[in-house]
Coordinates of C-alpha atoms in Angstrom, one line a residue:
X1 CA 79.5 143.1 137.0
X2 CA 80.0 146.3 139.2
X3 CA 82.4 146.1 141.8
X4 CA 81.2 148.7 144.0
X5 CA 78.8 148.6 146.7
X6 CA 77.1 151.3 149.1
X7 CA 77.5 148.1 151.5
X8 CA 78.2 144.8 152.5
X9 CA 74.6 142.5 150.3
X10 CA 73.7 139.6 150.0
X11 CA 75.0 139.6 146.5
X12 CA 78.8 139.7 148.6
X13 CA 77.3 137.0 150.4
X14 CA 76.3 134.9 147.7
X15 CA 79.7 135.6 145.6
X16 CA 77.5 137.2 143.1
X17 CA 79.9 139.5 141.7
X18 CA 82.8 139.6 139.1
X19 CA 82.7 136.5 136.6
X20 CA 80.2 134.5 138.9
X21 CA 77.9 138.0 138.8
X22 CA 78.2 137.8 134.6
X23 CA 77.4 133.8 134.6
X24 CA 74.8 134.9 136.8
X25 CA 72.7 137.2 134.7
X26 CA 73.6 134.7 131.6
X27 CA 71.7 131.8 133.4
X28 CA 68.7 134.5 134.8
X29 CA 68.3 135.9 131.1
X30 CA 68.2 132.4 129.4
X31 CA 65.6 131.3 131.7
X32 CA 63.6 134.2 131.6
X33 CA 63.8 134.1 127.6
X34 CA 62.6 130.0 127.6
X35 CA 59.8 130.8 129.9
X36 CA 58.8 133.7 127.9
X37 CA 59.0 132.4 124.6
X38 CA 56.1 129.6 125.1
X39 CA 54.2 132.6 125.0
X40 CA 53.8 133.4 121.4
X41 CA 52.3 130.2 120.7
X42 CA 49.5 131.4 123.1
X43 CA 49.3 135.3 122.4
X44 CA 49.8 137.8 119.6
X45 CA 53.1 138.6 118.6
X46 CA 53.5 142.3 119.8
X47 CA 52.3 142.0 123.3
X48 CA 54.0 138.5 123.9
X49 CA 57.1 140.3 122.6
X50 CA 56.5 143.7 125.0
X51 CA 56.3 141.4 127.8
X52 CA 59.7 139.4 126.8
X53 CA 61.4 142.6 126.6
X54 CA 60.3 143.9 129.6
X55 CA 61.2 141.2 131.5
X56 CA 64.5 140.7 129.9
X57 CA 65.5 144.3 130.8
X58 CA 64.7 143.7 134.4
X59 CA 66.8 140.9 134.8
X60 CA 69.5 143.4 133.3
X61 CA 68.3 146.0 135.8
X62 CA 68.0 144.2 139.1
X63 CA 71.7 142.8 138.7
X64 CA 73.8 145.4 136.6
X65 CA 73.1 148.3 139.1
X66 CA 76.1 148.2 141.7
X67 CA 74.5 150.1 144.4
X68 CA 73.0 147.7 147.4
X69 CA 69.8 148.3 147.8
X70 CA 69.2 148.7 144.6
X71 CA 68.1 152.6 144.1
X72 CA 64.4 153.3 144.0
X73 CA 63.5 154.1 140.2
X74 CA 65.0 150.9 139.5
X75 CA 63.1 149.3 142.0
X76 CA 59.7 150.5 140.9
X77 CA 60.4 149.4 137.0
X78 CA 61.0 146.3 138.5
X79 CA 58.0 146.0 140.6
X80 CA 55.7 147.3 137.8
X81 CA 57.4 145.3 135.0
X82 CA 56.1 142.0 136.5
X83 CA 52.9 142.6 136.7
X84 CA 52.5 144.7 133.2
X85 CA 54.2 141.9 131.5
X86 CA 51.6 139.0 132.9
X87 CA 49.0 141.2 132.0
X88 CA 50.0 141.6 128.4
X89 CA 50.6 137.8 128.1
X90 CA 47.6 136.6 129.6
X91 CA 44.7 139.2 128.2
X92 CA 45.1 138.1 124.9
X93 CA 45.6 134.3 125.2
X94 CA 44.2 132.7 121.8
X95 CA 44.4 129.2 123.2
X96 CA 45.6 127.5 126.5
X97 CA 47.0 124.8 126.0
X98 CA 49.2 124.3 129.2
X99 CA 48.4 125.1 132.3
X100 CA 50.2 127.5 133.7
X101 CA 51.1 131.2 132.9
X102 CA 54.4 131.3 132.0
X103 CA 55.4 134.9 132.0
X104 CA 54.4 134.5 136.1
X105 CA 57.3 132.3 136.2
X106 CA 59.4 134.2 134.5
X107 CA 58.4 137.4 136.8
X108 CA 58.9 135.6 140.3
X109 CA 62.8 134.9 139.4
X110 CA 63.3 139.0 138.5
X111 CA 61.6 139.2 142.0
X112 CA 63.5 136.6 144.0
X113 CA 66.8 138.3 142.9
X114 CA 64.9 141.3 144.0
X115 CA 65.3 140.7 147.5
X116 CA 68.5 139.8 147.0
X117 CA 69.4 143.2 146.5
X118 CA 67.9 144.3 149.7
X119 CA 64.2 145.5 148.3
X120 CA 61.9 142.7 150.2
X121 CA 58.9 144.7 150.7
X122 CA 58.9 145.8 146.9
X123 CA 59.7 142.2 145.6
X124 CA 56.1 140.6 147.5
X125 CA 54.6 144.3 145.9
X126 CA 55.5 142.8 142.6
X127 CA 54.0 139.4 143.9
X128 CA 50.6 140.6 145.0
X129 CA 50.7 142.2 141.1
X130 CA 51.1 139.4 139.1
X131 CA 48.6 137.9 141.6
X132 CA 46.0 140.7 141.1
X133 CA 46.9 141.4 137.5
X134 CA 46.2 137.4 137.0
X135 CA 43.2 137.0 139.0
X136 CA 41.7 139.9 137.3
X137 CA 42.7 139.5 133.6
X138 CA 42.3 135.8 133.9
X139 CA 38.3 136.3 135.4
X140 CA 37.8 138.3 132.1
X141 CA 39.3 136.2 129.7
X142 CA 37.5 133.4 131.2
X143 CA 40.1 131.4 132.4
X144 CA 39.6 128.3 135.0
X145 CA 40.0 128.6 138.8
X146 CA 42.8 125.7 138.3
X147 CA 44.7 127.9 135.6
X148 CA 44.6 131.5 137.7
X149 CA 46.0 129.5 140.7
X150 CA 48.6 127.6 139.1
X151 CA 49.4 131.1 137.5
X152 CA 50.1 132.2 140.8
X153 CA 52.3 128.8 142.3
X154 CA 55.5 130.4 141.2
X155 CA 55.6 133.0 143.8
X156 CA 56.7 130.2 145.8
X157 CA 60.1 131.4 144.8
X158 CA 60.2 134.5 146.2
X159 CA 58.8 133.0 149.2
X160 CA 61.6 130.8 149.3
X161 CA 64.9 133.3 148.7
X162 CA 62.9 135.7 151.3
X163 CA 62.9 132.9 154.0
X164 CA 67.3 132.3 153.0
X165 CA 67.3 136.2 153.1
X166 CA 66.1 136.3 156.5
X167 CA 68.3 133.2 157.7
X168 CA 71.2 134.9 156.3
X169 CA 71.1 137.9 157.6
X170 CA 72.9 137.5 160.9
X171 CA 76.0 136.0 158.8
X172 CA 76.1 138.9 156.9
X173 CA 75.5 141.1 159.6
X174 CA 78.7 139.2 161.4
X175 CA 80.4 139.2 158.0
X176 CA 80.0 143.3 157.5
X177 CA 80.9 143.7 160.8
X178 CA 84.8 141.5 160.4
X179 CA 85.3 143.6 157.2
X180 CA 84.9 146.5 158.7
X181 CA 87.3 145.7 161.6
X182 CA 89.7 144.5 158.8
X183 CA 89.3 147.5 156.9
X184 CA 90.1 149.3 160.0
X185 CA 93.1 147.1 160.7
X186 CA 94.6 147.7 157.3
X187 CA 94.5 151.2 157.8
X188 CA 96.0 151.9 161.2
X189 CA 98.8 149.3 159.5
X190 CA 99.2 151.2 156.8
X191 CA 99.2 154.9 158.5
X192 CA 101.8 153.0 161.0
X193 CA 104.0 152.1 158.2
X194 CA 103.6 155.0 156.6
X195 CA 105.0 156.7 159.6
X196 CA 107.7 153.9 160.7
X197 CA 109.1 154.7 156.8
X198 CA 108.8 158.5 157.4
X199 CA 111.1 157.9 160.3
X200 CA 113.7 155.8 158.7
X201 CA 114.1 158.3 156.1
X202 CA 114.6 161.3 158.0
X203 CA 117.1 159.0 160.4
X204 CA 118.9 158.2 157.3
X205 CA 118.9 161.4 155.9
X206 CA 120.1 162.9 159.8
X207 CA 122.7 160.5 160.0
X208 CA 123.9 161.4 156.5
X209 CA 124.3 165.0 156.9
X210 CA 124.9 165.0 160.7
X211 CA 126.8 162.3 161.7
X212 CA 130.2 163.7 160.3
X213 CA 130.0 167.2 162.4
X214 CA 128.2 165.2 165.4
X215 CA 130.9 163.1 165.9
X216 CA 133.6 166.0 165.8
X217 CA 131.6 167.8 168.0
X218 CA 131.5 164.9 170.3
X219 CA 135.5 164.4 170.4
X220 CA 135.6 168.2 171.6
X221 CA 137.4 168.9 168.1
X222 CA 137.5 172.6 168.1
X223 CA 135.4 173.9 165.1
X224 CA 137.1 175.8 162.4
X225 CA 135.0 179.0 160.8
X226 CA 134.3 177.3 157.7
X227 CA 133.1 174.0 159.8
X228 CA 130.7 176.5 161.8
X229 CA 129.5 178.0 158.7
X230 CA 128.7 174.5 157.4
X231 CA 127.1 173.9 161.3
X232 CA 124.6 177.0 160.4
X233 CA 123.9 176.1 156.8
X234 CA 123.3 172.1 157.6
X235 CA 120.7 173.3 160.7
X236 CA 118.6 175.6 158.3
X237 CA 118.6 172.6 155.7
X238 CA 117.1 169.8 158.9
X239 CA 114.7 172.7 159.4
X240 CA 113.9 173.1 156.1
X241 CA 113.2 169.1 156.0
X242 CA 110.6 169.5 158.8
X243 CA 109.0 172.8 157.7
X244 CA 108.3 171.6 154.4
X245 CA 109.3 168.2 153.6
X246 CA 107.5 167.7 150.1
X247 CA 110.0 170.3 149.2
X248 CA 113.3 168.6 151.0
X249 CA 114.9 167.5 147.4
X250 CA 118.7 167.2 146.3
X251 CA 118.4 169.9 143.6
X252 CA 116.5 172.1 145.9
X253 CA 118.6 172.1 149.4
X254 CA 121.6 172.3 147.1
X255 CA 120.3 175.3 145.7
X256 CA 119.1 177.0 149.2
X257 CA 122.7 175.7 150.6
X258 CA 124.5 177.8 148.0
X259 CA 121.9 180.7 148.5
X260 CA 122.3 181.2 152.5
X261 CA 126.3 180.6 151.9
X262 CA 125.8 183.7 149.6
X263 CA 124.0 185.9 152.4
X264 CA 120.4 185.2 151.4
X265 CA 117.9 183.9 154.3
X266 CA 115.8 181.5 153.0
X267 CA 112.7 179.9 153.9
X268 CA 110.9 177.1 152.7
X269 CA 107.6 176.6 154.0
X270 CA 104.5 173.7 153.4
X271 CA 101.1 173.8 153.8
X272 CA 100.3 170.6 152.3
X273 CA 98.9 171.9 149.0
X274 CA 101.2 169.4 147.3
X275 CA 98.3 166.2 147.8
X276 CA 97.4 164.6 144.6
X277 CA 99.4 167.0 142.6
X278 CA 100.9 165.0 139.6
X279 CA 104.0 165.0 139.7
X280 CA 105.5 167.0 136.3
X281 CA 103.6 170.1 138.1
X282 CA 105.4 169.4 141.7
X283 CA 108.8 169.2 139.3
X284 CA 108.0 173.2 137.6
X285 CA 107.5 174.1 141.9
X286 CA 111.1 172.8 142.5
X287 CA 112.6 174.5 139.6
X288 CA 111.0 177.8 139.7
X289 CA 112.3 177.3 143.1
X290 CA 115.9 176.3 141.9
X291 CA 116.3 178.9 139.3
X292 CA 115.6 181.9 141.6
X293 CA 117.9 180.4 144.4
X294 CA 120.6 180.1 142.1
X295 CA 120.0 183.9 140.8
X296 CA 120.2 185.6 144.4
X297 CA 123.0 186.9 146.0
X298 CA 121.1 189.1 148.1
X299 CA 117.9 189.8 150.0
X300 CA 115.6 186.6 150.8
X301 CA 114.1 183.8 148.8
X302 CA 110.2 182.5 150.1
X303 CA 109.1 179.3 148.9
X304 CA 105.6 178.5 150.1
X305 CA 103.6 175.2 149.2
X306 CA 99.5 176.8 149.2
X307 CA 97.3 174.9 151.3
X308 CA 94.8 172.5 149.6
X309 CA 92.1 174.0 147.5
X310 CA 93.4 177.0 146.1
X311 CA 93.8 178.2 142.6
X312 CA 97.5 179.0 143.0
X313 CA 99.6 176.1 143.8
X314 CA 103.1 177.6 145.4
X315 CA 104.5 181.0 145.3
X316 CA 107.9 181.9 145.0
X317 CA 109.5 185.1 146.7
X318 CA 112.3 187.1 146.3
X319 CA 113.1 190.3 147.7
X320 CA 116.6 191.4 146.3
X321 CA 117.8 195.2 146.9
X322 CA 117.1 196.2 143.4
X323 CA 113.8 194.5 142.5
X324 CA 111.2 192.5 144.1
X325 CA 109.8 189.4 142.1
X326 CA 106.6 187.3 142.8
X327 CA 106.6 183.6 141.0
X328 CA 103.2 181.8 140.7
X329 CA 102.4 177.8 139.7
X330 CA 99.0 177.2 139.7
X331 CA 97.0 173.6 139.7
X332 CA 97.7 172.9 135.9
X333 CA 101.3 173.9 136.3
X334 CA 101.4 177.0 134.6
X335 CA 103.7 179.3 135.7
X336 CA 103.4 183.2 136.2
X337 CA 106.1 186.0 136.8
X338 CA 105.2 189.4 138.3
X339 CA 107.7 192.1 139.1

């Protein structure tokens, strides 16, 4: 069966999903199909089997459907299956020899599961069909007081999963309401671990490249040239890992290193556009990145993540004295070169 739901049923309730959902509508079809078939010992062929089908498919309908309560148009098939299918199996009755309907029967269990799936008011619609539909064709074909209301006895079982529907519906009530709260709980969890592991990583990664010329700085070592050139180049990388931190990578802060030590500024930026991106297109970003970090010696290098939504995915800049050039990766990862 369907695992989704608009919200939390009776069929949740009742465990009537997955494999217990399947065994379910196995036992609903079997009894529908015994009920139905006593029928063509009673009517013609071709509207006994009309009626089995219909029914049949309802029993499909009113439990294959995932959405809770079960959407309108199924609903009305549903509704108007019951009663069509009693009338095709009792208007042309040949002989009687039990004394019951049985396709009224079969009807009230497609309508008991019907109010299972949250449609009360149309379920006791289909009852008061059958009921018509037998008192009606029943008066015509000339069948006995006894035999139209014993045709009608079975709504009983409607009347009986309506009266457990109503019971149950403060536990379920109580039951949506603690999934809700756990769904919420699981969420601020996971956003708070989310953020916990953000924050271990970027203290790793600070103490990695920082500790060494923290701790110099610290003993009141005086700082060669070279050692304040590495000062410079390992600030612009930290702010690089907070500007855009989709873009923080080995290959690429290697490559922007080596650019600033040649004289190129630099600037990586990230505006989120990187979301649900797979990743072999995130992987062309970072290289088109790379290779034109690794070709300037001059001028600046822009390396901008899009926001979300737009056709172009990241854009890569670079302004060099002798020739501008723009570098586009759109959404499917194909990648464009404009001088």
């Amino acid at each position: 069966m369907a695992e989704t739901s608009a919200d939390f049923g009776l069929r949740d309730l009742l465990g009537l999903r997955g494999p217990a959902g399947w065994l379910f509508l196995t036992v609903l079809e079997l009894t529908i199909v015994l009920y139905m078939v006593r029928n063509f010992t009673q009517a013609s062929i071709v509207p006994a089997t009309a009626a089995m089908v219909l029914l049949v498919v309802s029993g499909v309908v009113v439990l294959m459907i995932p959405v809770d309560p079960l959407p309108w148009p199924a609903t009305t098939y549903i509704v108007i299956a019951g009663p069509l299918a009693t009338a095709l199996t009792t208007f042309d009755i040949q002989e009687y020899p039990s004394s019951q309907v049985w396709t009224a029967f079969a009807s009230s269990y497609v309508l008991a599961v019907l109010v299972l799936r949250g449609r009360m008011g149309a379920a006791w619609l289909g009852v008061a069909g059958v009921a018509v539909v037998v008192a009606v064709v029943g008066a015509v074909a000339g069948l006995s007081a006894g035999v139209i209301v014993g045709s009608i006895v079975p709504v009983a079982t409607v009347a009986g999963v309506s009266v457990c529907a109503l019971i149950m519906r403060p536990t379920q009530r109580s039951l949506r309401l603690l999934r809700e709260e756990a769904t919420m709980r699981a969420a601020a969890e996971a956003t708070m671990a989310a953020e916990n592991g953000e924050r271990d990583r970027q203290l790793a990664r600070l103490d990695k490249v920082a500790r060494p010329i923290l701790e110099r700085i610290a003993d009141g070592v005086e700082l060669t040239p070279f050692e304040r050139e590495q000062c410079r180049l390992l600030e612009a990388e930290l702010r690089d890992g907070l500007r855009a931190p989709q873009l923080a990578t080995d290959e690429l802060n290697s490559a922007a290193r080596g650019a600033r030590s040649r004289g190129v500024e630099v600037v990586l930026l990230d505006d989120g556009g990187f979301d649900g991106v797979p990743r072999s297109v995130r992987r062309r970003v970072i290289e088109a990145a790379v290779r034109e970090l690794d070709a300037a010696n001059a001028g600046s290098v822009t390396v901008r993540i899009l926001p979300t939504g737009r056709r172009i995915l990241a854009t890569v800049l670079a302004n060099a004295p002798e020739q501008d050039r723009r570098t586009e990766i759109d959404l499917a990862g194909q990648v464009a070169v404009s001088t």
